[in-house]
mmCIF file of C-alpha atoms in Angstrom:
data_model
loop_
_atom_site.group_PDB
_atom_site.id
_atom_site.type_symbol
_atom_site.label_atom_id
_atom_site.label_comp_id
_atom_site.label_asym_id
_atom_site.label_seq_id
_atom_site.Cartn_x
_atom_site.Cartn_y
_atom_site.Cartn_z
ATOM 1 C CA MET A 1 117.037 8.625 87.476
ATOM 2 C CA LYS A 2 116.897 11.837 89.360
ATOM 3 C CA ALA A 3 113.575 12.725 90.942
ATOM 4 C CA SER A 4 111.787 15.937 91.651
ATOM 5 C CA PHE A 5 108.808 16.800 93.778
ATOM 6 C CA TYR A 6 106.744 19.965 93.932
ATOM 7 C CA HIS A 7 104.755 20.443 97.129
ATOM 8 C CA ILE A 8 102.951 23.755 96.735
ATOM 9 C CA VAL A 9 99.614 25.047 97.917
ATOM 10 C CA TYR A 10 97.153 24.394 95.143
ATOM 11 C CA GLY A 11 95.152 27.419 94.056
ATOM 12 C CA VAL A 12 92.475 26.470 96.345
ATOM 13 C CA SER A 13 92.158 29.753 97.884
ATOM 14 C CA VAL A 14 88.938 30.766 96.253
ATOM 15 C CA GLY A 15 88.379 34.105 97.960
ATOM 16 C CA ILE A 16 84.894 34.896 99.198
ATOM 17 C CA LEU A 17 83.649 38.394 99.832
ATOM 18 C CA LEU A 18 80.840 38.072 102.320
ATOM 19 C CA ALA A 19 78.044 40.591 102.398
ATOM 20 C CA LEU A 20 76.092 40.341 105.611
ATOM 21 C CA ALA A 21 72.833 42.215 105.858
ATOM 22 C CA ALA A 22 73.704 45.330 107.844
ATOM 23 C CA CYS A 23 76.752 43.936 109.636
ATOM 24 C CA ASN A 24 78.114 46.800 111.705
ATOM 25 C CA GLN A 25 81.847 46.123 111.567
ATOM 26 C CA GLY A 26 84.879 48.284 110.920
ATOM 27 C CA SER A 27 85.399 47.713 107.194
ATOM 28 C CA ILE A 28 81.771 47.251 106.204
ATOM 29 C CA ARG A 29 79.633 49.254 103.807
ATOM 30 C CA ASP A 30 75.845 49.533 104.150
ATOM 31 C CA ILE A 31 73.782 49.192 100.988
ATOM 32 C CA HIS A 32 70.086 50.014 100.991
ATOM 33 C CA ASP A 33 67.830 47.764 98.905
ATOM 34 C CA ASN A 34 64.366 49.261 98.402
ATOM 35 C CA SER A 35 63.155 46.141 96.611
ATOM 36 C CA ARG A 36 63.578 44.020 99.748
ATOM 37 C CA GLU A 37 62.285 46.426 102.430
ATOM 38 C CA SER A 38 60.794 43.624 104.527
ATOM 39 C CA GLU A 39 63.776 41.288 104.388
ATOM 40 C CA ALA A 40 67.325 41.163 105.691
ATOM 41 C CA MET A 41 69.593 40.032 102.886
ATOM 42 C CA PHE A 42 72.867 38.129 102.754
ATOM 43 C CA ALA A 43 75.139 38.062 99.691
ATOM 44 C CA ILE A 44 78.387 36.235 98.918
ATOM 45 C CA SER A 45 80.799 36.811 96.056
ATOM 46 C CA PHE A 46 83.541 34.327 95.149
ATOM 47 C CA LYS A 47 86.688 35.518 93.407
ATOM 48 C CA MET A 48 89.899 33.716 92.512
ATOM 49 C CA PRO A 49 93.290 35.013 93.766
ATOM 50 C CA GLU A 50 95.541 37.073 91.516
ATOM 51 C CA THR A 51 98.523 35.479 89.821
ATOM 52 C CA ARG A 52 101.990 36.515 90.956
ATOM 53 C CA GLU A 53 104.154 37.723 88.077
ATOM 54 C CA SER A 54 107.311 35.943 89.119
ATOM 55 C CA GLY A 55 107.634 33.231 86.532
ATOM 56 C CA ASP A 56 106.793 30.582 89.084
ATOM 57 C CA GLY A 57 104.268 28.767 86.947
ATOM 58 C CA GLY A 58 101.187 30.616 88.107
ATOM 59 C CA SER A 59 101.460 30.728 91.874
ATOM 60 C CA GLY A 60 99.439 33.481 93.482
ATOM 61 C CA GLY A 61 101.206 36.197 95.441
ATOM 62 C CA ASN A 62 99.962 34.617 98.659
ATOM 63 C CA GLY A 63 101.639 31.301 97.878
ATOM 64 C CA TYR A 64 98.592 29.686 96.340
ATOM 65 C CA GLU A 65 98.563 28.458 92.781
ATOM 66 C CA GLU A 66 95.498 29.163 90.696
ATOM 67 C CA GLY A 67 93.200 26.336 89.752
ATOM 68 C CA ILE A 68 92.266 25.891 86.121
ATOM 69 C CA GLY A 69 89.023 25.013 84.328
ATOM 70 C CA TYR A 70 86.604 22.986 86.407
ATOM 71 C CA GLU A 71 88.955 23.124 89.404
ATOM 72 C CA ASN A 72 87.316 26.530 89.986
ATOM 73 C CA TYR A 73 83.796 25.498 88.980
ATOM 74 C CA ILE A 74 80.787 25.660 91.309
ATOM 75 C CA GLU A 75 77.548 24.134 90.056
ATOM 76 C CA MET A 76 75.296 27.150 90.458
ATOM 77 C CA ILE A 77 72.611 26.169 87.964
ATOM 78 C CA ASP A 78 71.388 23.322 90.187
ATOM 79 C CA ASN A 79 71.941 25.252 93.438
ATOM 80 C CA ASN A 80 74.635 22.779 94.439
ATOM 81 C CA TYR A 81 75.697 24.819 97.454
ATOM 82 C CA ARG A 82 74.534 25.616 100.974
ATOM 83 C CA ILE A 83 75.110 28.543 103.371
ATOM 84 C CA TYR A 84 74.786 27.452 107.023
ATOM 85 C CA PHE A 85 74.705 29.747 110.083
ATOM 86 C CA PHE A 86 76.026 28.545 113.461
ATOM 87 C CA ASP A 87 76.186 30.011 116.979
ATOM 88 C CA PRO A 88 79.940 30.450 117.727
ATOM 89 C CA GLY A 89 79.335 29.972 121.459
ATOM 90 C CA SER A 90 77.663 26.575 121.296
ATOM 91 C CA ASN A 91 78.604 25.688 117.695
ATOM 92 C CA LYS A 92 74.950 24.726 117.245
ATOM 93 C CA PHE A 93 73.150 25.120 113.934
ATOM 94 C CA ILE A 94 70.869 28.163 113.703
ATOM 95 C CA ALA A 95 69.482 28.148 110.162
ATOM 96 C CA GLU A 96 70.266 27.954 106.469
ATOM 97 C CA LEU A 97 70.177 30.864 104.036
ATOM 98 C CA HIS A 98 66.774 30.919 102.315
ATOM 99 C CA GLN A 99 65.587 31.721 98.794
ATOM 100 C CA THR A 100 69.077 31.739 97.355
ATOM 101 C CA THR A 101 69.962 32.793 93.839
ATOM 102 C CA GLY A 102 73.336 32.028 92.330
ATOM 103 C CA THR A 103 74.998 33.782 89.408
ATOM 104 C CA SER A 104 78.235 32.784 87.710
ATOM 105 C CA PHE A 105 80.637 35.010 85.781
ATOM 106 C CA GLY A 106 82.712 32.637 83.671
ATOM 107 C CA THR A 107 84.099 29.748 85.724
ATOM 108 C CA SER A 108 85.954 31.699 88.380
ATOM 109 C CA GLU A 109 83.601 34.315 89.851
ATOM 110 C CA TYR A 110 80.242 33.742 91.518
ATOM 111 C CA ARG A 111 77.640 35.598 93.541
ATOM 112 C CA ILE A 112 74.966 34.183 95.840
ATOM 113 C CA THR A 113 72.173 36.180 97.453
ATOM 114 C CA GLY A 114 69.459 35.060 99.827
ATOM 115 C CA THR A 115 67.101 35.929 102.670
ATOM 116 C CA VAL A 116 68.350 35.780 106.255
ATOM 117 C CA PRO A 117 65.936 33.820 108.503
ATOM 118 C CA GLU A 118 64.487 35.641 111.526
ATOM 119 C CA GLU A 119 66.297 33.353 113.971
ATOM 120 C CA VAL A 120 69.638 34.398 112.469
ATOM 121 C CA CYS A 121 68.750 38.092 112.747
ATOM 122 C CA ARG A 122 68.552 37.701 116.546
ATOM 123 C CA HIS A 123 72.292 36.940 116.750
ATOM 124 C CA ASN A 124 75.046 39.564 116.678
ATOM 125 C CA ARG A 125 77.866 37.022 116.456
ATOM 126 C CA LEU A 126 77.756 34.334 113.786
ATOM 127 C CA SER A 127 79.748 31.557 112.204
ATOM 128 C CA VAL A 128 79.078 31.060 108.506
ATOM 129 C CA MET A 129 79.764 27.785 106.712
ATOM 130 C CA VAL A 130 79.847 27.740 102.915
ATOM 131 C CA VAL A 131 79.775 24.383 101.118
ATOM 132 C CA ALA A 132 79.471 23.600 97.410
ATOM 133 C CA ASN A 133 79.599 20.733 94.903
ATOM 134 C CA TRP A 134 78.869 18.109 97.549
ATOM 135 C CA MET A 135 77.390 14.780 96.519
ATOM 136 C CA ARG A 136 74.576 15.247 99.043
ATOM 137 C CA TYR A 137 73.478 17.489 101.919
ATOM 138 C CA GLY A 138 71.960 16.559 105.260
ATOM 139 C CA ASN A 139 68.889 17.973 106.967
ATOM 140 C CA LEU A 140 70.106 19.979 109.973
ATOM 141 C CA ILE A 141 67.861 20.694 112.956
ATOM 142 C CA PRO A 142 68.160 24.213 114.480
ATOM 143 C CA GLY A 143 69.429 24.167 118.067
ATOM 144 C CA HIS A 144 70.182 20.458 117.876
ATOM 145 C CA ASN A 145 72.882 19.769 115.323
ATOM 146 C CA HIS A 146 76.479 20.745 116.098
ATOM 147 C CA ILE A 147 79.151 21.777 113.589
ATOM 148 C CA ASP A 148 80.742 18.367 114.178
ATOM 149 C CA ASP A 149 77.531 16.787 112.870
ATOM 150 C CA VAL A 150 78.447 18.255 109.493
ATOM 151 C CA ILE A 151 82.198 17.732 109.708
ATOM 152 C CA ASN A 152 81.903 14.033 110.588
ATOM 153 C CA ALA A 153 78.746 13.134 108.655
ATOM 154 C CA GLU A 154 78.809 10.365 106.054
ATOM 155 C CA TRP A 155 76.884 12.690 103.742
ATOM 156 C CA ALA A 156 79.844 15.094 103.989
ATOM 157 C CA GLN A 157 82.076 12.571 102.220
ATOM 158 C CA PHE A 158 82.787 12.082 98.525
ATOM 159 C CA ASP A 159 83.847 9.161 96.368
ATOM 160 C CA ILE A 160 87.086 9.192 94.427
ATOM 161 C CA LEU A 161 86.445 10.131 90.792
ATOM 162 C CA ASP A 162 85.809 7.198 88.464
ATOM 163 C CA LYS A 163 88.063 9.030 86.007
ATOM 164 C CA PHE A 164 90.620 11.720 86.880
ATOM 165 C CA GLU A 165 88.854 14.351 84.833
ATOM 166 C CA LEU A 166 86.524 16.968 86.310
ATOM 167 C CA ASP A 167 83.317 17.018 84.280
ATOM 168 C CA PRO A 168 80.065 18.487 85.695
ATOM 169 C CA ALA A 169 77.979 16.741 83.012
ATOM 170 C CA ARG A 170 79.142 13.405 84.436
ATOM 171 C CA GLY A 171 78.950 14.441 88.078
ATOM 172 C CA ARG A 172 82.719 14.769 88.506
ATOM 173 C CA LEU A 173 82.950 17.876 90.690
ATOM 174 C CA MET A 174 85.494 19.360 93.087
ATOM 175 C CA PRO A 175 83.887 19.729 96.562
ATOM 176 C CA PHE A 176 84.431 23.119 98.246
ATOM 177 C CA TYR A 177 84.245 24.273 101.852
ATOM 178 C CA GLY A 178 84.687 27.599 103.673
ATOM 179 C CA PHE A 179 84.133 28.900 107.191
ATOM 180 C CA GLY A 180 84.292 32.250 109.004
ATOM 181 C CA THR A 181 83.149 33.812 112.298
ATOM 182 C CA TYR A 182 81.908 37.431 112.538
ATOM 183 C CA ASP A 183 81.365 39.718 115.525
ATOM 184 C CA ASN A 184 79.045 42.698 116.071
ATOM 185 C CA VAL A 185 76.590 41.686 113.382
ATOM 186 C CA THR A 186 73.353 43.696 113.249
ATOM 187 C CA PHE A 187 70.687 42.950 110.660
ATOM 188 C CA ARG A 188 68.330 45.611 109.304
ATOM 189 C CA LYS A 189 65.555 44.891 106.881
ATOM 190 C CA GLY A 190 66.091 46.331 103.436
ATOM 191 C CA GLU A 191 69.858 46.766 103.923
ATOM 192 C CA VAL A 192 72.883 44.775 102.807
ATOM 193 C CA THR A 193 76.355 45.239 104.246
ATOM 194 C CA ARG A 194 79.490 43.984 102.513
ATOM 195 C CA LEU A 195 82.436 42.512 104.376
ATOM 196 C CA ASP A 196 85.764 43.443 102.824
ATOM 197 C CA GLU A 197 87.638 40.466 104.252
ATOM 198 C CA PRO A 198 87.527 37.307 102.121
ATOM 199 C CA VAL A 199 86.868 33.787 103.354
ATOM 200 C CA ALA A 200 88.802 31.053 101.571
ATOM 201 C CA LEU A 201 87.093 28.093 99.965
ATOM 202 C CA LEU A 202 89.178 24.941 100.266
ATOM 203 C CA ARG A 203 89.117 22.208 97.660
ATOM 204 C CA ALA A 204 88.569 18.807 99.247
ATOM 205 C CA MET A 205 91.001 16.975 96.949
ATOM 206 C CA ALA A 206 94.715 17.136 96.304
ATOM 207 C CA LYS A 207 95.965 17.350 92.738
ATOM 208 C CA VAL A 208 98.886 15.320 91.379
ATOM 209 C CA GLU A 209 100.631 16.231 88.125
ATOM 210 C CA VAL A 210 103.315 14.336 86.236
ATOM 211 C CA VAL A 211 104.861 16.373 83.404
ATOM 212 C CA LEU A 212 107.463 15.008 80.977
ATOM 213 C CA ASP A 213 109.497 17.887 79.589
ATOM 214 C CA MET A 214 111.151 15.929 76.802
ATOM 215 C CA PRO A 215 110.703 14.976 73.143
ATOM 216 C CA ALA A 216 107.435 13.326 72.151
ATOM 217 C CA VAL A 217 106.853 10.128 74.090
ATOM 218 C CA ASP A 218 104.357 7.371 73.392
ATOM 219 C CA ASP A 219 103.233 4.258 75.198
ATOM 220 C CA VAL A 220 103.617 5.810 78.648
ATOM 221 C CA LYS A 221 101.536 4.650 81.596
ATOM 222 C CA VAL A 222 101.353 6.703 84.812
ATOM 223 C CA GLU A 223 99.636 5.260 87.897
ATOM 224 C CA ILE A 224 98.953 6.279 91.474
ATOM 225 C CA CYS A 225 99.689 3.319 93.710
ATOM 226 C CA GLY A 226 97.876 3.665 97.021
ATOM 227 C CA TYR A 227 94.832 5.873 97.627
ATOM 228 C CA ASN A 228 91.601 6.073 99.635
ATOM 229 C CA ALA A 229 88.281 5.426 97.934
ATOM 230 C CA LYS A 230 86.511 8.189 99.890
ATOM 231 C CA GLY A 231 87.397 11.605 101.234
ATOM 232 C CA CYS A 232 85.918 14.187 103.613
ATOM 233 C CA CYS A 233 84.575 17.437 102.176
ATOM 234 C CA THR A 234 85.787 19.460 105.188
ATOM 235 C CA PRO A 235 88.948 19.746 107.284
ATOM 236 C CA VAL A 236 88.720 18.749 110.948
ATOM 237 C CA PHE A 237 86.900 21.323 113.068
ATOM 238 C CA SER A 238 89.897 21.965 115.337
ATOM 239 C CA GLU A 239 91.666 23.503 112.326
ATOM 240 C CA HIS A 240 89.003 26.107 111.559
ATOM 241 C CA ASP A 241 90.855 29.006 113.171
ATOM 242 C CA ASN A 242 94.067 28.165 111.338
ATOM 243 C CA TYR A 243 93.278 27.449 107.724
ATOM 244 C CA ASP A 244 92.803 30.925 106.244
ATOM 245 C CA HIS A 245 95.826 33.201 106.624
ATOM 246 C CA ARG A 246 96.826 33.241 102.938
ATOM 247 C CA ASN A 247 100.241 32.010 103.961
ATOM 248 C CA TRP A 248 101.266 28.368 103.581
ATOM 249 C CA ASP A 249 103.487 28.359 106.667
ATOM 250 C CA GLU A 250 100.569 29.549 108.808
ATOM 251 C CA ASP A 251 97.616 27.852 107.133
ATOM 252 C CA TYR A 252 95.932 24.782 108.561
ATOM 253 C CA THR A 253 96.852 21.863 106.290
ATOM 254 C CA ARG A 254 98.684 20.039 109.057
ATOM 255 C CA GLU A 255 96.007 17.573 110.157
ATOM 256 C CA LEU A 256 94.366 15.020 107.912
ATOM 257 C CA HIS A 257 90.632 14.388 107.903
ATOM 258 C CA LEU A 258 90.190 10.841 106.667
ATOM 259 C CA ALA A 259 86.894 9.027 106.141
ATOM 260 C CA GLY A 260 86.650 6.634 109.072
ATOM 261 C CA GLY A 261 89.699 8.250 110.695
ATOM 262 C CA LYS A 262 92.267 6.139 108.837
ATOM 263 C CA ASN A 263 93.327 4.895 105.425
ATOM 264 C CA ASP A 264 91.238 2.189 103.785
ATOM 265 C CA SER A 265 92.349 -1.290 104.823
ATOM 266 C CA ASP A 266 93.080 -2.104 101.186
ATOM 267 C CA ALA A 267 94.426 1.360 100.249
ATOM 268 C CA THR A 268 97.915 0.146 99.344
ATOM 269 C CA SER A 269 96.490 -2.289 96.784
ATOM 270 C CA ASN A 270 94.507 0.439 94.997
ATOM 271 C CA ARG A 271 95.981 1.436 91.633
ATOM 272 C CA LYS A 272 94.559 3.878 89.135
ATOM 273 C CA GLU A 273 95.854 5.434 85.929
ATOM 274 C CA LEU A 274 96.304 9.179 85.817
ATOM 275 C CA GLN A 275 94.492 11.081 83.089
ATOM 276 C CA ARG A 276 96.649 12.289 80.218
ATOM 277 C CA ILE A 277 95.768 15.811 79.097
ATOM 278 C CA ASP A 278 96.903 18.330 76.514
ATOM 279 C CA ASP A 279 97.332 21.757 78.122
ATOM 280 C CA GLY A 280 98.728 23.429 75.043
ATOM 281 C CA THR A 281 102.343 23.441 76.225
ATOM 282 C CA GLY A 282 103.401 20.539 74.015
ATOM 283 C CA LYS A 283 104.580 18.645 77.099
ATOM 284 C CA PRO A 284 102.808 15.377 77.994
ATOM 285 C CA LYS A 285 100.990 15.740 81.309
ATOM 286 C CA TRP A 286 99.092 13.311 83.510
ATOM 287 C CA ILE A 287 96.822 14.406 86.384
ATOM 288 C CA ALA A 288 94.900 12.914 89.297
ATOM 289 C CA TYR A 289 92.551 14.333 91.943
ATOM 290 C CA LEU A 290 92.867 12.441 95.213
ATOM 291 C CA PRO A 291 91.266 12.306 98.662
ATOM 292 C CA GLU A 292 93.626 12.896 101.580
ATOM 293 C CA TYR A 293 95.967 10.043 102.455
ATOM 294 C CA CYS A 294 98.061 9.231 105.516
ATOM 295 C CA ASN A 295 101.451 8.517 104.021
ATOM 296 C CA SER A 296 103.600 8.651 107.151
ATOM 297 C CA HIS A 297 104.931 5.094 107.204
ATOM 298 C CA ASN A 298 106.893 3.093 104.663
ATOM 299 C CA THR A 299 104.467 0.195 105.017
ATOM 300 C CA ASN A 300 101.491 2.177 103.671
ATOM 301 C CA ALA A 301 103.319 4.558 101.353
ATOM 302 C CA ALA A 302 101.519 5.892 98.305
ATOM 303 C CA TYR A 303 103.700 6.517 95.270
ATOM 304 C CA ILE A 304 103.656 7.174 91.525
ATOM 305 C CA GLU A 305 104.775 4.694 88.865
ATOM 306 C CA VAL A 306 105.815 5.880 85.407
ATOM 307 C CA ARG A 307 106.265 3.091 82.846
ATOM 308 C CA PHE A 308 107.633 3.473 79.322
ATOM 309 C CA GLY A 309 106.410 0.626 77.135
ATOM 310 C CA SER A 310 107.344 -2.774 78.541
ATOM 311 C CA ASN A 311 110.303 -1.407 80.514
ATOM 312 C CA PRO A 312 110.393 -1.629 84.319
ATOM 313 C CA PRO A 313 108.607 1.358 85.925
ATOM 314 C CA TYR A 314 110.143 4.366 87.604
ATOM 315 C CA ARG A 315 108.929 4.858 91.159
ATOM 316 C CA ILE A 316 108.456 8.372 92.568
ATOM 317 C CA ASP A 317 107.679 8.700 96.270
ATOM 318 C CA PHE A 318 105.915 11.404 98.238
ATOM 319 C CA ALA A 319 108.993 11.911 100.421
ATOM 320 C CA GLU A 320 111.889 14.125 101.466
ATOM 321 C CA TYR A 321 115.323 13.740 99.916
ATOM 322 C CA GLU A 322 118.857 14.595 101.027
ATOM 323 C CA ASN A 323 122.043 14.308 99.009
ATOM 324 C CA GLY A 324 120.209 12.529 96.269
ATOM 325 C CA ARG A 325 118.594 9.853 98.426
ATOM 326 C CA LYS A 326 115.177 9.479 99.979
ATOM 327 C CA LEU A 327 115.305 9.887 103.739
ATOM 328 C CA GLU A 328 114.080 6.940 105.771
ATOM 329 C CA ASP A 329 110.555 7.346 107.165
ATOM 330 C CA SER A 330 110.167 10.666 105.342
ATOM 331 C CA GLN A 331 106.900 10.055 103.455
ATOM 332 C CA MET A 332 104.732 13.146 103.120
ATOM 333 C CA ASN A 333 100.998 13.006 103.656
ATOM 334 C CA ILE A 334 98.705 13.828 100.758
ATOM 335 C CA TYR A 335 96.758 16.880 101.926
ATOM 336 C CA ARG A 336 93.650 18.497 100.492
ATOM 337 C CA ASN A 337 94.101 21.752 98.644
ATOM 338 C CA ASN A 338 97.656 20.932 97.557
ATOM 339 C CA LEU A 339 99.302 20.399 94.206
ATOM 340 C CA TYR A 340 101.990 17.706 93.999
ATOM 341 C CA ARG A 341 103.887 18.252 90.761
ATOM 342 C CA TYR A 342 106.525 15.973 89.252
ATOM 343 C CA THR A 343 108.367 17.371 86.246
ATOM 344 C CA GLY A 344 110.699 15.027 84.396
ATOM 345 C CA ILE A 345 113.362 15.740 81.765
ATOM 346 C CA LEU A 346 115.596 13.407 79.794
ATOM 347 C CA LYS A 347 119.211 13.246 80.999
ATOM 348 C CA ASP A 348 121.905 11.937 78.642
ATOM 349 C CA ASN A 349 119.157 10.371 76.515
ATOM 350 C CA ALA A 350 118.861 7.622 79.076
ATOM 351 C CA VAL A 351 117.588 8.718 82.492
ATOM 352 C CA ILE A 352 114.483 10.658 83.520
ATOM 353 C CA VAL A 353 115.310 13.574 85.839
ATOM 354 C CA PHE A 354 112.871 15.090 88.326
ATOM 355 C CA SER A 355 113.746 18.107 90.503
ATOM 356 C CA VAL A 356 112.574 18.158 94.126
ATOM 357 C CA THR A 357 111.079 21.282 95.723
ATOM 358 C CA VAL A 358 109.077 21.268 98.954
ATOM 359 C CA ASP A 359 108.788 24.989 99.793
ATOM 360 C CA PRO A 360 106.030 26.786 97.870
ATOM 361 C CA PHE A 361 107.515 30.251 98.506
ATOM 362 C CA GLU A 362 111.260 29.868 98.100
ATOM 363 C CA VAL A 363 112.454 27.491 95.418
ATOM 364 C CA LEU A 364 115.010 25.217 97.019
ATOM 365 C CA PRO A 365 118.046 23.987 95.069
ATOM 366 C CA ASP A 366 117.248 20.900 93.027
ATOM 367 C CA GLU A 367 118.549 17.694 94.546
ATOM 368 C CA ASP A 368 119.819 14.826 92.435
ATOM 369 C CA VAL A 369 117.790 11.783 93.392
ATOM 370 C CA GLU A 370 118.811 8.698 91.462
ATOM 371 C CA LEU A 371 115.905 6.305 91.054
ATOM 372 C CA ASN A 372 116.797 2.997 89.482
ATOM 373 C CA GLU A 373 114.492 1.357 86.980
#
């Protein structure tokens, strides 16, 4: 068997256009709102990235691949989101956006508006945290709580899905998180100012796909072997200045944020079947949405098993390969906001072949990786 691995940034770059009430910044436009003369307003629009027309399977021109369906869904109807303001100097909580109203346009574009509290209006430099689809939200105290109190809170964690299928009706949601800092902000009542620069929303889970590009197959079982039962909704705070450059080589995703700071003690014994889906291509596909996982040592390695009937399973590792063989101690971590795609074809009617690619921008030559049954 020859194996292949796709490690590409997963369309998690949900762009956010921020509209700060009367932010006086270079690329900002003032909008007067006569209906809200006594209030300073704040508005946010979310928009998905464009698709690059390069035949690369849907990757955006910035290296991000678009999400599909509920991977882009934010639960607006129940106000399942929060907009927090922080002081960039102290990183202390100032206030939350009040009287918010959310509107959705399909499942990929959203707009939120709200009233800016007086205490926020007194600041001309602000950090804005956007969170959505969290299982729960904490009660922050102005001037007391620090950004780390959100980043490291137990209420800022999520449970692994009971079934690898996003479904808002059953509470299976993708948690989102975004963060940005803005200078020279001035609020004026009755005015809204729009920021032209987007802020990325990061998905808290990684996505794994196994695609079999071969004649119809039945009685196939695909499992993830090794995973954490919980994940963190945010990256670590030290990565905040690095995660939003729209370029994989420069973006943050280099430091894991694990619940409890490490893998679960029983993580390697966790096994769960991937969800088989029909995406209209005629090719069998299995998917999973996973919390981050430290996969840096052979002893705790997570991997995929693909079993055909009662035959011994094929094992596919999250690892680097050279000259057809997995390199020793080369396991790759499972990072949030990434898509790990395995595409298999039938070789000589006997062996499953997967091609390995680890660069999301330049497709590397496929490497023959023989995996014995």
